[in-house]
Amino acid sequence: MPSNVAQSEVVPSENRKTQRAIDLRSDTVTQPTQEMRRAMAEAEVADDVYGEDPTMNHLQERAARIFQKEAAIFVPTGTMGNQVAIRVHTQHGQEIICEERAHFINLESATVAAFSGCQPRTIYGADGVITWEQIKKKIAPPAYYRAQTGLISLENTGSLAGGTIFPQEIADEICDGAHEAGLPVHLDGARIFNAATAMGKTVAEIARKFDSVMFCLSKGLCAPVGSMLVGSRAFIDKARRVRKAMGGGMRQSGVLAAAGLIAIEKMPARLQEDHDNARLLAEGLAEIKGIKIDARKVRTNILVFSIVGTGMDTAEFSRSLAEKNVLAAGIDQEQMRFVTHNDVGREDCLKTLEAVRGICSR
Ligand code: TLP
C-alpha cells in the first residue's frame, strides 16, 4: 500500500536549475500568488495564543461563515487538523471506521494510535466510497472485550483513490445513520473545494451533516501554509486545547491567515481549470500503450493510473519522467499519481503526455 507520493527523491537538481520542472507530484507544491505575498507582508498581526490576531480571527470567522458552521480554527497542516479532530471526537481504546485508503491512517505516521490511542477499522470501497450498509456492520457490538466505535471518518475528494468524489446522498445517509447510533462523523476535506467545484455544490452543502470538517488552504488553493477545522463552537473550543497540546498554538500567525483569506475567497474559482487539465492528461494517457486509466472517472485534479503494462515499476517510471523534467511519484509499485494545480498549465500537460509517450515507446 501507499506510498512514496510524499517523497521528493526524484527531483533532479541540475534540471531544476536550468529549466522549470513540470511538477505533478502534488498540489502542495503550489507557489503563493503575488497577491498573497503582498497581503502577507502587510497583514496586521498580534499574538494568536491570546486570541488577539485580527487577521487570524477574520480568517476563522470567514471560514465558519463559508462552511455555515459555528466556528473554525486554523492549524498548520492537514495532518494536525485531522488528528486534532480525532483526538476531540474519540477516547483511547476506541476504533475509527474509515475506507482503507484514508489519508489519516496511511500517511499521517500512525498518529491516530500514538496520540489518540485508537485503531482504524477499515472497509474497502470502490473509488474510496463506503456506504452506510457497509459501515453499520462494522460498528462494534457492546461486548466488553470489543474496542468500541468512536468515530466514522470520510474523505472528499479521496486522495489515494484518485481524487474521487464522495456522493452527497451516500455521505448524508452515513451521517444520519451514525448520528442515530450516537457516533460523530469527521470529513477529511483536504480538497473539499475541488469536490465542490466538481459536484456543483457549495462547501457548506457538502459539510452540512458532518460534525467536523478539515480542509487545506495549502493545496490547490495555493496558500503557503495552513489548514482549517470547522464545527460547532464546543468542538472548536476543545480543538483549541488539543492544538496547543500538539504544539500548534502559534503567535503572529496573521501573516499566514492573510494568504489563507485569499485562498478561500479567490482561489476556488479557478479550480475547474485544474480539473480540465487533469482530464486532458487522463484522456492522453488512456491512449498510451501500457498505461491503464479510465479517463471518465477523472473529475478533479488527481489522477491515479496503472503502469503495469509498461514493464516499469513506479520508481523507474518516475526517474525516466524526471529526466524529461516532469516530476511525479507512485502511490505503490504499480500506480502513478499526477496532480494538477495553479503552477501547471495546459501546455505543461501536453508536454507531459509527450514525455510519457517517449518513455513508453522505448
Ligand atoms: N496529502 C499529501 C501527501 O501527504 C500525500 C498530498 O500530496 O496529497 N488529507 C488528505 C486527503 C491529504 O491529501 C493530505 C496531504 C492531508 C490530509 C495532510 O495534509 P498536510 O500535508 O498538510 O499535513
GROMACS .gro file of C-alpha atoms and ligand atoms in nm:
model
  385
    1MET     CA    1   0.000   0.000   0.000
    2PRO     CA    2   0.098   0.365  -0.013
    3SER     CA    3   0.322   0.530  -0.080
    4ASN     CA    4   0.602   0.742  -0.198
    5VAL     CA    5   0.380   1.034  -0.301
    6ALA     CA    6   0.514   1.235  -0.012
    7GLN     CA    7   0.876   1.185  -0.115
    8SER     CA    8   1.077   1.404  -0.344
    9GLU     CA    9   1.383   1.194  -0.416
   10VAL     CA   10   1.311   1.202  -0.789
   11VAL     CA   11   1.390   1.573  -0.823
   12PRO     CA   12   1.693   1.611  -1.049
   13SER     CA   13   1.857   1.918  -0.903
   14GLU     CA   14   2.056   2.005  -1.219
   15ASN     CA   15   1.733   2.012  -1.422
   16ARG     CA   16   1.572   2.234  -1.168
   17LYS     CA   17   1.845   2.492  -1.202
   18THR     CA   18   1.828   2.513  -1.581
   19GLN     CA   19   1.460   2.470  -1.654
   20ARG     CA   20   1.139   2.493  -1.455
   21ALA     CA   21   1.022   2.140  -1.387
   22ILE     CA   22   0.662   2.040  -1.455
   23ASP     CA   23   0.578   1.934  -1.103
   24LEU     CA   24   0.285   1.692  -1.087
   25ARG     CA   25   0.382   1.536  -0.754
   26SER     CA   26   0.114   1.724  -0.566
   27ASP     CA   27  -0.084   2.047  -0.545
   28THR     CA   28   0.105   2.105  -0.219
   29VAL     CA   29   0.394   2.237  -0.431
   30THR     CA   30   0.197   2.544  -0.544
   31GLN     CA   31   0.362   2.882  -0.501
   32PRO     CA   32   0.170   3.153  -0.315
   33THR     CA   33   0.033   3.412  -0.559
   34GLN     CA   34   0.174   3.766  -0.575
   35GLU     CA   35  -0.145   3.892  -0.411
   36MET     CA   36  -0.088   3.651  -0.122
   37ARG     CA   37   0.272   3.763  -0.081
   38ARG     CA   38   0.163   4.128  -0.067
   39ALA     CA   39  -0.117   4.053   0.180
   40MET     CA   40   0.124   3.858   0.400
   41ALA     CA   41   0.372   4.144   0.405
   42GLU     CA   42   0.104   4.393   0.502
   43ALA     CA   43  -0.101   4.179   0.743
   44GLU     CA   44  -0.200   4.328   1.075
   45VAL     CA   45  -0.090   4.077   1.342
   46ALA     CA   46  -0.089   4.008   1.717
   47ASP     CA   47  -0.048   3.706   1.944
   48ASP     CA   48  -0.297   3.438   1.837
   49VAL     CA   49  -0.244   3.228   2.151
   50TYR     CA   50  -0.407   3.525   2.327
   51GLY     CA   51  -0.673   3.517   2.052
   52GLU     CA   52  -0.575   3.871   1.952
   53ASP     CA   53  -0.453   3.835   1.595
   54PRO     CA   54  -0.710   4.031   1.390
   55THR     CA   55  -0.620   3.871   1.055
   56MET     CA   56  -0.638   3.522   1.201
   57ASN     CA   57  -0.968   3.599   1.371
   58HIS     CA   58  -1.103   3.728   1.042
   59LEU     CA   59  -0.995   3.412   0.856
   60GLN     CA   60  -1.157   3.189   1.120
   61GLU     CA   61  -1.481   3.388   1.107
   62ARG     CA   62  -1.488   3.377   0.726
   63ALA     CA   63  -1.421   3.001   0.719
   64ALA     CA   64  -1.703   2.937   0.969
   65ARG     CA   65  -1.936   3.159   0.764
   66ILE     CA   66  -1.849   2.996   0.430
   67PHE     CA   67  -1.899   2.646   0.576
   68GLN     CA   68  -2.209   2.756   0.773
   69LYS     CA   69  -2.066   2.613   1.094
   70GLU     CA   70  -2.048   2.784   1.432
   71ALA     CA   71  -1.671   2.817   1.449
   72ALA     CA   72  -1.337   2.746   1.282
   73ILE     CA   73  -0.974   2.714   1.386
   74PHE     CA   74  -0.651   2.742   1.186
   75VAL     CA   75  -0.398   2.460   1.209
   76PRO     CA   76  -0.053   2.446   1.046
   77THR     CA   77  -0.118   2.124   0.850
   78GLY     CA   78  -0.394   1.898   0.731
   79THR     CA   79  -0.240   1.621   0.937
   80MET     CA   80  -0.274   1.825   1.254
   81GLY     CA   81  -0.632   1.918   1.157
   82ASN     CA   82  -0.736   1.555   1.115
   83GLN     CA   83  -0.554   1.440   1.427
   84VAL     CA   84  -0.688   1.720   1.647
   85ALA     CA   85  -1.042   1.634   1.530
   86ILE     CA   86  -0.987   1.265   1.601
   87ARG     CA   87  -0.849   1.342   1.949
   88VAL     CA   88  -1.152   1.556   2.029
   89HIS     CA   89  -1.408   1.304   1.900
   90THR     CA   90  -1.262   0.984   2.046
   91GLN     CA   91  -1.131   0.822   2.363
   92HIS     CA   92  -0.826   0.599   2.395
   93GLY     CA   93  -0.902   0.236   2.314
   94GLN     CA   94  -1.169   0.311   2.055
   95GLU     CA   95  -1.199   0.232   1.683
   96ILE     CA   96  -1.244   0.464   1.389
   97ILE     CA   97  -1.429   0.335   1.084
   98CYS     CA   98  -1.291   0.452   0.750
   99GLU     CA   99  -1.208   0.350   0.395
  100GLU     CA  100  -0.881   0.157   0.373
  101ARG     CA  101  -0.704   0.424   0.164
  102ALA     CA  102  -0.789   0.708   0.408
  103HIS     CA  103  -0.504   0.956   0.432
  104PHE     CA  104  -0.519   0.980   0.812
  105ILE     CA  105  -0.430   0.611   0.857
  106ASN     CA  106  -0.184   0.573   0.568
  107LEU     CA  107   0.018   0.894   0.556
  108GLU     CA  108   0.000   1.051   0.899
  109SER     CA  109   0.264   0.849   1.083
  110ALA     CA  110   0.023   0.640   1.294
  111THR     CA  111  -0.069   0.950   1.494
  112VAL     CA  112  -0.414   0.806   1.540
  113ALA     CA  113  -0.254   0.532   1.751
  114ALA     CA  114   0.024   0.737   1.908
  115PHE     CA  115  -0.180   1.041   2.002
  116SER     CA  116  -0.543   0.931   2.024
  117GLY     CA  117  -0.480   0.566   2.121
  118CYS     CA  118  -0.730   0.445   1.860
  119GLN     CA  119  -0.718   0.181   1.590
  120PRO     CA  120  -0.871   0.201   1.244
  121ARG     CA  121  -1.144  -0.042   1.135
  122THR     CA  122  -1.115  -0.027   0.760
  123ILE     CA  123  -1.353  -0.105   0.476
  124TYR     CA  124  -1.270  -0.122   0.107
  125GLY     CA  125  -1.492   0.090  -0.114
  126ALA     CA  126  -1.460   0.125  -0.492
  127ASP     CA  127  -1.325   0.476  -0.563
  128GLY     CA  128  -1.281   0.529  -0.189
  129VAL     CA  129  -1.657   0.545  -0.134
  130ILE     CA  130  -1.804   0.342   0.151
  131THR     CA  131  -2.174   0.313   0.234
  132TRP     CA  132  -2.385   0.309   0.549
  133GLU     CA  133  -2.476  -0.052   0.465
  134GLN     CA  134  -2.103  -0.145   0.494
  135ILE     CA  135  -2.033   0.080   0.793
  136LYS     CA  136  -2.318  -0.033   1.013
  137LYS     CA  137  -2.188  -0.391   1.003
  138LYS     CA  138  -1.852  -0.268   1.136
  139ILE     CA  139  -1.986  -0.077   1.435
  140ALA     CA  140  -1.867  -0.274   1.736
  141PRO     CA  141  -2.128  -0.459   1.945
  142PRO     CA  142  -2.121  -0.357   2.311
  143ALA     CA  143  -1.930  -0.674   2.421
  144TYR     CA  144  -1.686  -0.571   2.698
  145TYR     CA  145  -1.387  -0.719   2.511
  146ARG     CA  146  -1.454  -0.531   2.187
  147ALA     CA  147  -1.300  -0.192   2.119
  148GLN     CA  148  -1.595   0.043   2.088
  149THR     CA  149  -1.650   0.251   1.777
  150GLY     CA  150  -1.577   0.616   1.850
  151LEU     CA  151  -1.587   0.786   1.511
  152ILE     CA  152  -1.655   0.748   1.140
  153SER     CA  153  -1.426   0.940   0.906
  154LEU     CA  154  -1.480   1.002   0.534
  155GLU     CA  155  -1.263   1.173   0.270
  156ASN     CA  156  -1.377   1.404  -0.013
  157THR     CA  157  -1.203   1.414  -0.251
  158GLY     CA  158  -1.048   1.072  -0.196
  159SER     CA  159  -0.678   1.137  -0.242
  160LEU     CA  160  -0.525   0.791  -0.284
  161ALA     CA  161  -0.839   0.668  -0.461
  162GLY     CA  162  -0.763   0.917  -0.742
  163GLY     CA  163  -0.928   1.247  -0.648
  164THR     CA  164  -1.267   1.079  -0.636
  165ILE     CA  165  -1.592   1.244  -0.536
  166PHE     CA  166  -1.786   1.114  -0.235
  167PRO     CA  167  -2.153   1.125  -0.349
  168GLN     CA  168  -2.354   1.355  -0.125
  169GLU     CA  169  -2.655   1.127  -0.076
  170ILE     CA  170  -2.425   0.847   0.047
  171ALA     CA  171  -2.241   1.084   0.285
  172ASP     CA  172  -2.572   1.221   0.415
  173GLU     CA  173  -2.707   0.872   0.478
  174ILE     CA  174  -2.388   0.781   0.667
  175CYS     CA  175  -2.414   1.094   0.883
  176ASP     CA  176  -2.782   1.026   0.959
  177GLY     CA  177  -2.716   0.662   1.045
  178ALA     CA  178  -2.411   0.746   1.256
  179HIS     CA  179  -2.592   1.017   1.449
  180GLU     CA  180  -2.878   0.781   1.522
  181ALA     CA  181  -2.618   0.536   1.657
  182GLY     CA  182  -2.468   0.818   1.868
  183LEU     CA  183  -2.148   0.846   1.661
  184PRO     CA  184  -1.983   1.160   1.524
  185VAL     CA  185  -1.863   1.183   1.163
  186HIS     CA  186  -1.549   1.370   1.054
  187LEU     CA  187  -1.472   1.471   0.697
  188ASP     CA  188  -1.116   1.491   0.570
  189GLY     CA  189  -1.195   1.759   0.315
  190ALA     CA  190  -0.835   1.849   0.235
  191ARG     CA  191  -0.961   1.916  -0.120
  192ILE     CA  192  -1.326   1.995  -0.044
  193PHE     CA  193  -1.317   2.299  -0.275
  194ASN     CA  194  -1.219   2.068  -0.561
  195ALA     CA  195  -1.506   1.841  -0.462
  196ALA     CA  196  -1.748   2.135  -0.451
  197THR     CA  197  -1.634   2.252  -0.796
  198ALA     CA  198  -1.683   1.907  -0.948
  199MET     CA  199  -2.013   1.842  -0.770
  200GLY     CA  200  -2.162   2.185  -0.845
  201LYS     CA  201  -2.232   2.230  -0.473
  202THR     CA  202  -2.117   2.474  -0.208
  203VAL     CA  203  -1.873   2.353   0.056
  204ALA     CA  204  -2.146   2.430   0.312
  205GLU     CA  205  -2.381   2.185   0.139
  206ILE     CA  206  -2.116   1.914   0.144
  207ALA     CA  207  -2.025   1.986   0.508
  208ARG     CA  208  -2.381   2.025   0.640
  209LYS     CA  209  -2.427   1.695   0.823
  210PHE     CA  210  -2.065   1.639   0.930
  211ASP     CA  211  -1.966   1.712   1.290
  212SER     CA  212  -1.625   1.838   1.182
  213VAL     CA  213  -1.450   1.913   0.855
  214MET     CA  214  -1.080   1.964   0.792
  215PHE     CA  215  -0.983   2.146   0.473
  216CYS     CA  216  -0.647   2.265   0.339
  217LEU     CA  217  -0.551   2.615   0.231
  218SER     CA  218  -0.210   2.499   0.116
  219LYS     CA  219  -0.300   2.261  -0.166
  220GLY     CA  220  -0.493   2.368  -0.477
  221LEU     CA  221  -0.582   2.697  -0.308
  222CYS     CA  222  -0.212   2.795  -0.313
  223ALA     CA  223  -0.161   2.932   0.039
  224PRO     CA  224   0.193   2.856   0.157
  225VAL     CA  225   0.088   2.706   0.492
  226GLY     CA  226  -0.227   2.605   0.671
  227SER     CA  227  -0.545   2.405   0.706
  228MET     CA  228  -0.866   2.465   0.898
  229LEU     CA  229  -1.107   2.276   1.112
  230VAL     CA  230  -1.473   2.378   1.121
  231GLY     CA  231  -1.751   2.255   1.350
  232SER     CA  232  -1.964   2.350   1.647
  233ARG     CA  233  -1.841   2.611   1.895
  234ALA     CA  234  -1.800   2.341   2.162
  235PHE     CA  235  -1.595   2.124   1.923
  236ILE     CA  236  -1.366   2.413   1.822
  237ASP     CA  237  -1.313   2.515   2.187
  238LYS     CA  238  -1.187   2.162   2.259
  239ALA     CA  239  -0.984   2.161   1.938
  240ARG     CA  240  -0.805   2.477   2.052
  241ARG     CA  241  -0.685   2.298   2.368
  242VAL     CA  242  -0.570   1.993   2.171
  243ARG     CA  243  -0.397   2.208   1.908
  244LYS     CA  244  -0.198   2.377   2.184
  245ALA     CA  245  -0.109   2.040   2.335
  246MET     CA  246   0.025   1.927   1.996
  247GLY     CA  247   0.243   2.236   1.973
  248GLY     CA  248   0.020   2.409   1.721
  249GLY     CA  249  -0.054   2.728   1.915
  250MET     CA  250   0.105   2.999   1.703
  251ARG     CA  251   0.179   3.362   1.774
  252GLN     CA  252   0.167   3.627   1.495
  253SER     CA  253   0.008   3.378   1.258
  254GLY     CA  254  -0.190   3.650   1.085
  255VAL     CA  255   0.083   3.653   0.819
  256LEU     CA  256  -0.037   3.303   0.729
  257ALA     CA  257  -0.404   3.389   0.766
  258ALA     CA  258  -0.360   3.677   0.518
  259ALA     CA  259  -0.271   3.425   0.247
  260GLY     CA  260  -0.544   3.190   0.372
  261LEU     CA  261  -0.809   3.458   0.326
  262ILE     CA  262  -0.717   3.495  -0.040
  263ALA     CA  263  -0.710   3.117  -0.071
  264ILE     CA  264  -1.072   3.078   0.040
  265GLU     CA  265  -1.215   3.392  -0.116
  266LYS     CA  266  -1.049   3.390  -0.458
  267MET     CA  267  -0.880   3.064  -0.545
  268PRO     CA  268  -1.178   2.822  -0.561
  269ALA     CA  269  -1.299   2.999  -0.876
  270ARG     CA  270  -1.002   2.870  -1.077
  271LEU     CA  271  -1.008   2.503  -0.974
  272GLN     CA  272  -1.211   2.394  -1.278
  273GLU     CA  273  -0.903   2.473  -1.486
  274ASP     CA  274  -0.704   2.214  -1.288
  275HIS     CA  275  -0.982   1.961  -1.336
  276ASP     CA  276  -0.988   2.024  -1.713
  277ASN     CA  277  -0.609   1.976  -1.726
  278ALA     CA  278  -0.635   1.652  -1.528
  279ARG     CA  279  -0.897   1.525  -1.773
  280LEU     CA  280  -0.675   1.624  -2.066
  281LEU     CA  281  -0.388   1.425  -1.911
  282ALA     CA  282  -0.614   1.127  -1.842
  283GLU     CA  283  -0.751   1.117  -2.196
  284GLY     CA  284  -0.400   1.137  -2.338
  285LEU     CA  285  -0.265   0.871  -2.102
  286ALA     CA  286  -0.554   0.635  -2.185
  287GLU     CA  287  -0.424   0.619  -2.542
  288ILE     CA  288  -0.067   0.526  -2.448
  289LYS     CA  289   0.020   0.157  -2.470
  290GLY     CA  290   0.097   0.003  -2.133
  291ILE     CA  291  -0.099   0.260  -1.932
  292LYS     CA  292  -0.440   0.194  -1.786
  293ILE     CA  293  -0.677   0.467  -1.673
  294ASP     CA  294  -1.050   0.528  -1.704
  295ALA     CA  295  -1.044   0.894  -1.809
  296ARG     CA  296  -1.419   0.935  -1.747
  297LYS     CA  297  -1.356   0.879  -1.376
  298VAL     CA  298  -1.116   1.174  -1.351
  299ARG     CA  299  -1.336   1.453  -1.216
  300THR     CA  300  -1.099   1.661  -1.006
  301ASN     CA  301  -0.726   1.741  -1.005
  302ILE     CA  302  -0.581   1.398  -0.917
  303LEU     CA  303  -0.527   1.105  -1.149
  304VAL     CA  304  -0.404   0.763  -1.046
  305PHE     CA  305  -0.309   0.526  -1.327
  306SER     CA  306  -0.157   0.182  -1.366
  307ILE     CA  307   0.172   0.145  -1.548
  308VAL     CA  308   0.193  -0.235  -1.518
  309GLY     CA  309   0.176  -0.274  -1.897
  310THR     CA  310   0.487  -0.059  -1.948
  311GLY     CA  311   0.716  -0.314  -1.784
  312MET     CA  312   0.848  -0.045  -1.547
  313ASP     CA  313   0.778  -0.002  -1.179
  314THR     CA  314   0.684   0.342  -1.049
  315ALA     CA  315   1.036   0.421  -0.925
  316GLU     CA  316   1.180   0.364  -1.273
  317PHE     CA  317   0.886   0.542  -1.439
  318SER     CA  318   0.934   0.845  -1.209
  319ARG     CA  319   1.308   0.853  -1.275
  320SER     CA  320   1.255   0.840  -1.651
  321LEU     CA  321   0.999   1.119  -1.631
  322ALA     CA  322   1.231   1.328  -1.415
  323GLU     CA  323   1.498   1.303  -1.686
  324LYS     CA  324   1.243   1.473  -1.910
  325ASN     CA  325   1.184   1.737  -1.645
  326VAL     CA  326   0.845   1.605  -1.530
  327LEU     CA  327   0.813   1.528  -1.159
  328ALA     CA  328   0.565   1.270  -1.035
  329ALA     CA  329   0.557   0.977  -0.794
  330GLY     CA  330   0.390   0.641  -0.745
  331ILE     CA  331   0.139   0.554  -0.477
  332ASP     CA  332   0.270   0.196  -0.487
  333GLN     CA  333   0.488  -0.003  -0.727
  334GLU     CA  334   0.222  -0.020  -0.997
  335GLN     CA  335   0.027   0.302  -0.979
  336MET     CA  336   0.144   0.656  -1.054
  337ARG     CA  337  -0.024   0.973  -0.937
  338PHE     CA  338  -0.041   1.306  -1.123
  339VAL     CA  339  -0.184   1.615  -0.953
  340THR     CA  340  -0.267   1.931  -1.150
  341HIS     CA  341  -0.261   2.278  -0.995
  342ASN     CA  342  -0.209   2.651  -1.047
  343ASP     CA  343   0.156   2.615  -1.149
  344VAL     CA  344   0.086   2.359  -1.423
  345GLY     CA  345  -0.081   2.484  -1.740
  346ARG     CA  346  -0.241   2.312  -2.038
  347GLU     CA  347   0.085   2.342  -2.231
  348ASP     CA  348   0.270   2.164  -1.948
  349CYS     CA  349   0.015   1.881  -1.963
  350LEU     CA  350   0.071   1.839  -2.337
  351LYS     CA  351   0.448   1.830  -2.276
  352THR     CA  352   0.393   1.571  -2.003
  353LEU     CA  353   0.200   1.347  -2.242
  354GLU     CA  354   0.482   1.382  -2.492
  355ALA     CA  355   0.730   1.277  -2.221
  356VAL     CA  356   0.520   0.977  -2.120
  357ARG     CA  357   0.484   0.869  -2.484
  358GLY     CA  358   0.861   0.896  -2.514
  359ILE     CA  359   0.944   0.676  -2.217
  360CYS     CA  360   0.674   0.421  -2.301
  361SER     CA  361   0.792   0.374  -2.658
  362ARG     CA  362   1.148   0.289  -2.557
  363TLP     N1  363  -0.158   1.480   0.117
  363TLP     C1  364  -0.030   1.495   0.053
  363TLP     C2  365   0.066   1.383   0.091
  363TLP     O1  366   0.058   1.353   0.225
  363TLP     C3  367   0.040   1.260   0.014
  363TLP     C4  368  -0.051   1.500  -0.096
  363TLP     O2  369   0.046   1.533  -0.166
  363TLP     O3  370  -0.163   1.470  -0.142
  363TLP     N2  371  -0.573   1.467   0.395
  363TLP     C5  372  -0.557   1.444   0.263
  363TLP     C6  373  -0.668   1.385   0.186
  363TLP     C7  374  -0.434   1.477   0.202
  363TLP     O4  375  -0.419   1.451   0.073
  363TLP     C8  376  -0.331   1.533   0.280
  363TLP     C9  377  -0.196   1.566   0.219
  363TLP    C10  378  -0.354   1.556   0.415
  363TLP    C11  379  -0.476   1.520   0.470
  363TLP    C12  380  -0.248   1.611   0.507
  363TLP     O5  381  -0.215   1.741   0.480
  363TLP     P1  382  -0.072   1.801   0.523
  363TLP     O6  383   0.025   1.757   0.420
  363TLP     O7  384  -0.095   1.948   0.521
  363TLP     O8  385  -0.041   1.751   0.657
   0.00000   0.00000   0.00000
